[in-house]
Coordinates of N, CA and C and ligand atoms in Angstrom, one line a residue:
M140 N 64.1 -223.3 -153.8 CA 64.7 -223.2 -152.5 C 64.9 -221.8 -152.0
G141 N 64.5 -221.5 -150.7 CA 64.7 -220.1 -150.3 C 66.2 -219.8 -150.0
E142 N 66.5 -218.5 -149.8 CA 67.9 -218.1 -149.6 C 68.2 -218.5 -148.1
S143 N 69.5 -219.0 -148.0 CA 69.9 -219.3 -146.6 C 70.2 -218.0 -145.8
I144 N 70.0 -218.1 -144.5 CA 70.2 -217.0 -143.7 C 71.6 -217.1 -143.0
D145 N 72.3 -216.0 -143.1 CA 73.6 -215.9 -142.5 C 73.5 -215.5 -141.0
I146 N 73.3 -216.6 -140.2 CA 73.1 -216.3 -138.8 C 74.3 -215.6 -138.1
F147 N 75.5 -216.1 -138.5 CA 76.7 -215.5 -137.9 C 76.8 -214.0 -138.3
G148 N 76.5 -213.7 -139.6 CA 76.5 -212.3 -140.0 C 75.5 -211.4 -139.3
L149 N 74.3 -212.0 -139.1 CA 73.3 -211.2 -138.4 C 73.7 -211.0 -136.9
M150 N 74.3 -212.0 -136.3 CA 74.8 -211.8 -134.9 C 75.8 -210.7 -134.8
V151 N 76.8 -210.7 -135.8 CA 77.8 -209.7 -135.8 C 77.2 -208.3 -135.9
E152 N 76.2 -208.2 -136.9 CA 75.6 -206.9 -137.1 C 74.9 -206.4 -135.9
E153 N 74.2 -207.3 -135.2 CA 73.4 -207.0 -134.0 C 74.4 -206.5 -132.9
E154 N 75.5 -207.2 -132.8 CA 76.5 -206.8 -131.8 C 77.1 -205.4 -132.1
E155 N 77.3 -205.2 -133.4 CA 77.9 -203.9 -133.8 C 76.9 -202.8 -133.4
K156 N 75.6 -203.0 -133.7 CA 74.5 -202.1 -133.4 C 74.5 -201.8 -131.9
R157 N 74.6 -202.9 -131.1 CA 74.5 -202.8 -129.6 C 75.7 -201.9 -129.1
K158 N 76.9 -202.2 -129.7 CA 78.0 -201.4 -129.2 C 77.9 -199.9 -129.6
K159 N 77.4 -199.7 -130.8 CA 77.2 -198.3 -131.3 C 76.2 -197.5 -130.4
A160 N 75.1 -198.2 -130.1 CA 74.1 -197.6 -129.2 C 74.6 -197.3 -127.9
L161 N 75.4 -198.2 -127.3 CA 76.0 -198.0 -126.0 C 77.0 -196.9 -126.0
R162 N 77.8 -196.9 -127.1 CA 78.8 -195.8 -127.2 C 78.1 -194.4 -127.3
E163 N 77.1 -194.3 -128.1 CA 76.3 -193.1 -128.2 C 75.8 -192.6 -126.9
E164 N 75.2 -193.6 -126.1 CA 74.6 -193.3 -124.8 C 75.7 -192.8 -123.9
V165 N 76.8 -193.5 -123.8 CA 77.8 -193.2 -122.8 C 78.5 -191.9 -123.1
L166 N 79.0 -191.8 -124.4 CA 79.7 -190.6 -124.7 C 78.7 -189.4 -124.7
G167 N 77.5 -189.6 -125.1 CA 76.5 -188.5 -125.1 C 76.3 -188.0 -123.7
A168 N 76.2 -189.0 -122.7 CA 76.0 -188.6 -121.3 C 77.2 -187.8 -120.8
L169 N 78.4 -188.2 -121.3 CA 79.6 -187.5 -120.9 C 79.7 -186.2 -121.5
G170 N 79.0 -185.9 -122.6 CA 79.1 -184.7 -123.3 C 80.4 -184.7 -124.2
V171 N 80.8 -185.9 -124.5 CA 82.1 -186.0 -125.3 C 81.7 -186.3 -126.8
P172 N 82.2 -185.4 -127.6 CA 81.9 -185.7 -129.1 C 82.7 -186.9 -129.5
D173 N 82.1 -187.6 -130.4 CA 82.8 -188.7 -131.0 C 83.5 -188.2 -132.3
F174 N 84.8 -188.1 -132.1 CA 85.6 -187.4 -133.1 C 85.8 -188.2 -134.4
F175 N 85.6 -189.5 -134.3 CA 85.9 -190.3 -135.5 C 84.7 -191.2 -135.9
K176 N 84.7 -191.6 -137.1 CA 83.6 -192.4 -137.6 C 83.7 -193.8 -137.1
G177 N 84.9 -194.2 -136.7 CA 85.1 -195.6 -136.2 C 86.5 -195.8 -135.8
G178 N 86.8 -196.9 -135.1 CA 88.2 -197.1 -134.7 C 88.4 -198.5 -134.1
S179 N 89.6 -198.8 -133.9 CA 89.9 -200.1 -133.2 C 91.2 -199.8 -132.4
I180 N 91.4 -200.7 -131.4 CA 92.6 -200.6 -130.6 C 93.1 -202.0 -130.2
W181 N 94.4 -202.2 -130.3 CA 94.9 -203.5 -130.0 C 96.1 -203.3 -129.0
I182 N 96.3 -204.3 -128.2 CA 97.4 -204.3 -127.3 C 98.2 -205.6 -127.5
D183 N 99.5 -205.5 -127.6 CA 100.4 -206.6 -127.8 C 100.9 -207.0 -126.4
A184 N 100.2 -207.9 -125.7 CA 100.6 -208.3 -124.3 C 102.0 -208.8 -124.2
R185 N 102.6 -209.3 -125.3 CA 104.0 -209.8 -125.2 C 105.0 -208.6 -125.0
K186 N 104.6 -207.4 -125.5 CA 105.5 -206.3 -125.4 C 105.3 -205.5 -124.1
C187 N 104.1 -205.6 -123.5 CA 103.8 -204.8 -122.4 C 104.7 -205.0 -121.2
Y188 N 105.1 -204.0 -120.5 CA 105.9 -204.1 -119.3 C 105.1 -204.5 -118.0
G189 N 103.8 -204.5 -118.1 CA 102.9 -205.0 -117.0 C 102.5 -203.9 -116.1
R190 N 101.8 -204.3 -115.1 CA 101.1 -203.4 -114.1 C 102.0 -202.3 -113.5
E191 N 103.3 -202.7 -113.3 CA 104.2 -201.7 -112.7 C 104.3 -200.4 -113.6
C192 N 104.1 -200.6 -114.8 CA 104.2 -199.4 -115.7 C 102.9 -198.6 -115.6
D193 N 101.8 -199.1 -116.1 CA 100.5 -198.5 -115.9 C 100.4 -197.1 -116.6
M194 N 101.3 -196.7 -117.4 CA 101.3 -195.4 -118.0 C 100.1 -195.1 -118.9
C195 N 99.7 -196.1 -119.7 CA 98.6 -196.0 -120.6 C 97.3 -195.8 -119.8
V196 N 97.1 -196.6 -118.7 CA 95.9 -196.5 -117.9 C 95.8 -195.1 -117.3
K197 N 96.9 -194.6 -116.8 CA 96.9 -193.2 -116.2 C 96.6 -192.2 -117.2
A198 N 97.0 -192.4 -118.4 CA 96.8 -191.4 -119.5 C 95.4 -191.3 -120.1
C199 N 94.7 -192.4 -119.9 CA 93.4 -192.5 -120.7 C 92.3 -191.6 -120.1
P200 N 91.8 -190.7 -120.9 CA 90.8 -189.7 -120.3 C 89.5 -190.3 -120.0
T201 N 89.1 -191.4 -120.5 CA 87.8 -192.0 -120.2 C 87.9 -193.3 -119.4
K202 N 89.1 -193.6 -119.0 CA 89.3 -194.9 -118.3 C 88.9 -196.1 -119.1
A203 N 89.0 -196.0 -120.4 CA 88.6 -197.1 -121.3 C 89.6 -198.3 -121.2
I204 N 90.8 -198.0 -120.8 CA 91.8 -199.1 -120.7 C 92.1 -199.4 -119.2
F205 N 92.1 -200.7 -118.9 CA 92.2 -201.0 -117.5 C 92.7 -202.5 -117.4
W206 N 93.0 -202.9 -116.2 CA 93.6 -204.2 -115.9 C 92.5 -205.2 -115.5
R207 N 92.5 -206.4 -116.1 CA 91.6 -207.4 -115.7 C 92.3 -208.7 -115.7
G208 N 92.4 -209.4 -114.6 CA 93.1 -210.6 -114.5 C 94.5 -210.6 -115.0
G209 N 95.2 -209.5 -114.7 CA 96.6 -209.4 -115.1 C 96.8 -208.9 -116.5
Q210 N 95.7 -208.7 -117.3 CA 95.8 -208.3 -118.7 C 95.2 -206.9 -118.9
L211 N 95.8 -206.2 -119.8 CA 95.2 -204.9 -120.2 C 94.0 -205.2 -121.1
V212 N 92.9 -204.6 -120.8 CA 91.8 -204.7 -121.7 C 91.2 -203.3 -122.0
V213 N 90.5 -203.2 -123.1 CA 90.0 -201.9 -123.5 C 88.5 -202.0 -123.7
Q214 N 87.7 -201.1 -123.1 CA 86.3 -201.0 -123.3 C 86.1 -200.1 -124.5
E215 N 85.9 -200.7 -125.6 CA 85.9 -199.9 -126.9 C 84.8 -198.9 -127.0
E216 N 83.7 -199.2 -126.3 CA 82.5 -198.3 -126.3 C 82.8 -196.9 -125.8
I217 N 83.8 -196.9 -124.9 CA 84.2 -195.5 -124.3 C 85.6 -195.1 -124.7
C218 N 86.1 -195.8 -125.7 CA 87.4 -195.4 -126.2 C 87.2 -194.3 -127.3
L219 N 87.9 -193.2 -127.1 CA 87.8 -192.1 -128.1 C 88.8 -192.2 -129.2
F220 N 89.6 -193.2 -129.2 CA 90.7 -193.4 -130.2 C 91.6 -192.1 -130.2
C221 N 91.8 -191.6 -129.0 CA 92.5 -190.3 -128.9 C 94.0 -190.5 -129.0
T222 N 94.5 -191.7 -128.8 CA 95.9 -192.1 -128.8 C 96.8 -191.6 -127.6
A223 N 96.1 -191.1 -126.6 CA 96.9 -190.7 -125.4 C 97.6 -191.9 -124.8
C224 N 97.0 -193.1 -124.9 CA 97.7 -194.3 -124.4 C 98.9 -194.6 -125.2
V225 N 98.8 -194.5 -126.5 CA 100.0 -194.8 -127.4 C 101.1 -193.8 -127.1
A226 N 100.7 -192.5 -126.9 CA 101.7 -191.5 -126.6 C 102.5 -191.7 -125.3
N227 N 101.8 -192.4 -124.4 CA 102.4 -192.6 -123.1 C 103.1 -193.9 -122.9
C228 N 103.0 -194.8 -123.9 CA 103.6 -196.1 -123.8 C 105.1 -196.0 -124.3
M229 N 106.0 -196.6 -123.5 CA 107.4 -196.5 -123.9 C 107.8 -197.5 -124.9
V230 N 106.9 -198.5 -125.2 CA 107.3 -199.6 -126.1 C 106.6 -199.4 -127.4
E231 N 107.4 -199.2 -128.4 CA 106.9 -199.0 -129.8 C 106.1 -200.2 -130.2
G232 N 104.9 -200.0 -130.7 CA 104.1 -201.1 -131.3 C 103.4 -201.9 -130.2
C233 N 103.4 -201.5 -129.0 CA 102.7 -202.2 -127.9 C 101.2 -201.9 -128.0
I234 N 100.9 -200.7 -128.2 CA 99.4 -200.3 -128.4 C 99.3 -199.8 -129.8
R235 N 98.3 -200.2 -130.5 CA 98.0 -199.7 -131.8 C 96.6 -199.2 -131.9
V236 N 96.4 -198.0 -132.4 CA 95.1 -197.4 -132.6 C 94.9 -197.1 -134.1
R237 N 93.8 -197.6 -134.6 CA 93.4 -197.2 -136.0 C 92.1 -196.6 -135.9
R238 N 91.9 -195.5 -136.6 CA 90.7 -194.7 -136.6 C 90.4 -194.1 -137.9
T239 N 89.1 -193.8 -138.1 CA 88.6 -193.3 -139.4 C 88.1 -191.9 -139.1
R240 N 88.6 -190.9 -139.8 CA 88.2 -189.5 -139.7 C 86.8 -189.3 -140.4
P241 N 86.1 -188.3 -140.1 CA 84.8 -188.1 -140.7 C 84.9 -188.0 -142.3
D242 N 86.0 -187.6 -142.8 CA 86.2 -187.5 -144.2 C 86.6 -188.9 -144.8
G243 N 86.7 -189.9 -144.0 CA 87.0 -191.2 -144.5 C 88.5 -191.6 -144.4
T244 N 89.3 -190.6 -144.0 CA 90.8 -190.9 -143.9 C 91.1 -191.8 -142.8
V245 N 91.8 -192.9 -143.0 CA 92.2 -193.8 -142.0 C 93.6 -193.5 -141.5
E246 N 93.7 -193.4 -140.1 CA 95.0 -193.1 -139.5 C 95.4 -194.3 -138.6
E247 N 96.7 -194.5 -138.4 CA 97.1 -195.6 -137.5 C 98.3 -195.1 -136.7
F248 N 98.3 -195.4 -135.4 CA 99.3 -195.0 -134.5 C 99.8 -196.1 -133.6
S249 N 101.1 -196.3 -133.5 CA 101.6 -197.3 -132.6 C 102.9 -196.9 -131.9
S250 N 103.2 -195.6 -132.0 CA 104.3 -195.0 -131.3 C 104.2 -193.6 -131.0
L251 N 104.9 -193.1 -130.0 CA 104.9 -191.7 -129.6 C 105.2 -190.8 -130.8
R252 N 106.2 -191.3 -131.6 CA 106.6 -190.5 -132.8 C 105.4 -190.2 -133.7
E253 N 104.6 -191.2 -134.0 CA 103.5 -191.0 -134.9 C 102.5 -190.1 -134.3
V254 N 102.2 -190.2 -132.9 CA 101.3 -189.3 -132.3 C 101.8 -187.9 -132.3
A255 N 103.1 -187.7 -132.1 CA 103.6 -186.4 -132.0 C 103.4 -185.7 -133.4
T256 N 103.5 -186.4 -134.4 CA 103.3 -185.9 -135.8 C 101.9 -185.4 -135.9
L257 N 100.9 -186.2 -135.4 CA 99.5 -185.8 -135.4 C 99.3 -184.5 -134.6
L258 N 99.9 -184.4 -133.4 CA 99.7 -183.3 -132.6 C 100.1 -182.0 -133.2
R259 N 101.0 -182.0 -134.2 CA 101.4 -180.8 -134.8 C 100.3 -180.3 -135.7
S260 N 99.3 -181.1 -136.0 CA 98.2 -180.7 -136.9 C 97.1 -179.9 -136.0
I261 N 96.4 -179.0 -136.6 CA 95.4 -178.2 -135.9 C 94.3 -179.1 -135.4
S262 N 93.8 -180.0 -136.2 CA 92.7 -180.8 -135.8 C 93.1 -181.7 -134.6
G263 N 94.3 -182.2 -134.6 CA 94.8 -183.0 -133.5 C 94.8 -182.2 -132.2
R264 N 95.2 -180.9 -132.2 CA 95.3 -180.1 -131.0 C 93.9 -179.9 -130.5
K265 N 92.9 -179.6 -131.4 CA 91.5 -179.4 -131.0 C 91.0 -180.6 -130.3
A266 N 91.2 -181.8 -130.8 CA 90.7 -183.0 -130.2 C 91.3 -183.1 -128.8
L267 N 92.6 -182.9 -128.6 CA 93.2 -183.0 -127.3 C 92.6 -182.0 -126.3
E268 N 92.4 -180.7 -126.8 CA 91.8 -179.7 -125.9 C 90.5 -180.1 -125.4
A269 N 89.7 -180.7 -126.3 CA 88.3 -181.1 -126.0 C 88.4 -182.2 -124.9
V270 N 89.3 -183.1 -125.1 CA 89.4 -184.2 -124.1 C 89.9 -183.7 -122.8
E271 N 90.8 -182.8 -122.8 CA 91.3 -182.2 -121.5 C 90.2 -181.5 -120.8
K272 N 89.3 -180.8 -121.5 CA 88.2 -180.1 -120.9 C 87.4 -181.0 -120.0
I273 N 87.1 -182.2 -120.5 CA 86.2 -183.1 -119.8 C 86.9 -184.0 -118.7
F274 N 88.2 -184.0 -118.7 CA 88.9 -184.9 -117.9 C 88.6 -184.8 -116.4
P275 N 88.5 -183.6 -115.8 CA 88.4 -183.5 -114.3 C 87.3 -184.3 -113.8
S276 N 86.1 -184.4 -114.4 CA 85.0 -185.0 -113.8 C 84.7 -186.4 -114.3
L277 N 85.5 -186.9 -115.1 CA 85.2 -188.2 -115.7 C 85.3 -189.4 -114.7
G278 N 86.2 -189.3 -113.7 CA 86.4 -190.4 -112.8 C 85.0 -190.7 -112.1
D279 N 84.4 -189.6 -111.5 CA 83.2 -189.7 -110.8 C 82.1 -190.3 -111.7
F280 N 82.0 -189.7 -112.9 CA 81.0 -190.1 -113.8 C 81.1 -191.6 -114.2
L281 N 82.3 -192.0 -114.5 CA 82.5 -193.4 -115.0 C 82.3 -194.4 -113.9
S282 N 82.4 -194.0 -112.7 CA 82.2 -194.9 -111.6 C 80.8 -195.4 -111.6
R283 N 79.9 -194.6 -112.2 CA 78.5 -195.0 -112.3 C 78.3 -196.0 -113.5
F284 N 79.3 -196.1 -114.3 CA 79.2 -197.1 -115.4 C 80.0 -198.3 -115.2
G285 N 80.2 -198.7 -113.9 CA 80.9 -199.8 -113.5 C 80.5 -201.1 -114.2
P286 N 79.2 -201.4 -114.4 CA 78.8 -202.6 -115.0 C 79.3 -202.8 -116.4
L287 N 79.7 -201.7 -117.1 CA 80.3 -201.8 -118.4 C 81.5 -202.7 -118.4
R288 N 82.2 -202.7 -117.3 CA 83.5 -203.4 -117.3 C 83.4 -204.9 -116.8
S289 N 82.2 -205.3 -116.5 CA 82.0 -206.7 -116.0 C 82.2 -207.7 -117.1
Ligands
LIG479 S1 92.8 -194.3 -127.4 FE1 92.4 -192.7 -125.8 S2 90.4 -193.3 -125.0 FE2 91.1 -195.1 -126.1 S3 92.2 -196.4 -124.5 FE3 93.7 -195.0 -125.5 S4 93.8 -193.2 -124.2 FE4 91.9 -194.3 -123.7
LIG480 S1 102.1 -198.0 -121.2 FE1 102.6 -199.8 -122.6 S2 104.1 -201.0 -121.5 FE2 103.1 -199.6 -120.0 S3 101.3 -200.8 -119.2 FE3 100.6 -199.7 -120.9 S4 100.8 -201.0 -122.7 FE4 102.1 -201.9 -121.1

């Protein structure tokens, strides 16, 4: 008997490849270096103050976080895992960012206090400076990537 094929596994793998390619394309076009080997971001909708707050959306340098149908969503392909949204959220544990550094170190942030600790490190400051450099023109550029959010 031949080996069974893991269709679900193959689909997940393909989806990961698609996301990676899109991420490389978009961030490459923006001229934004990908600081981390990988990352994830979660939002706890039960803790969120809602649209009246909007602090995380305003803070995001790539507009990766936005409102859809009354819910915050994140377009992970353009998320830099920079933690600006975490640093600007008043609610501890509402947004959680986990990322892997090029050396394999895994970091996790879910409060301003944790982000502030990071910013005291030289590498953290460098990352923030790089993001700030590209910020002024991102709105115009990302408007051309509207279909990403559909
Ligand atoms: S981690 Fe940075 S890029 Fe990602 S959603 Fe938060 S502010 Fe935006
Ligand atoms: S900053 Fe925090 S509380 Fe405010 S909208 Fe964003 S996730 Fe919700």
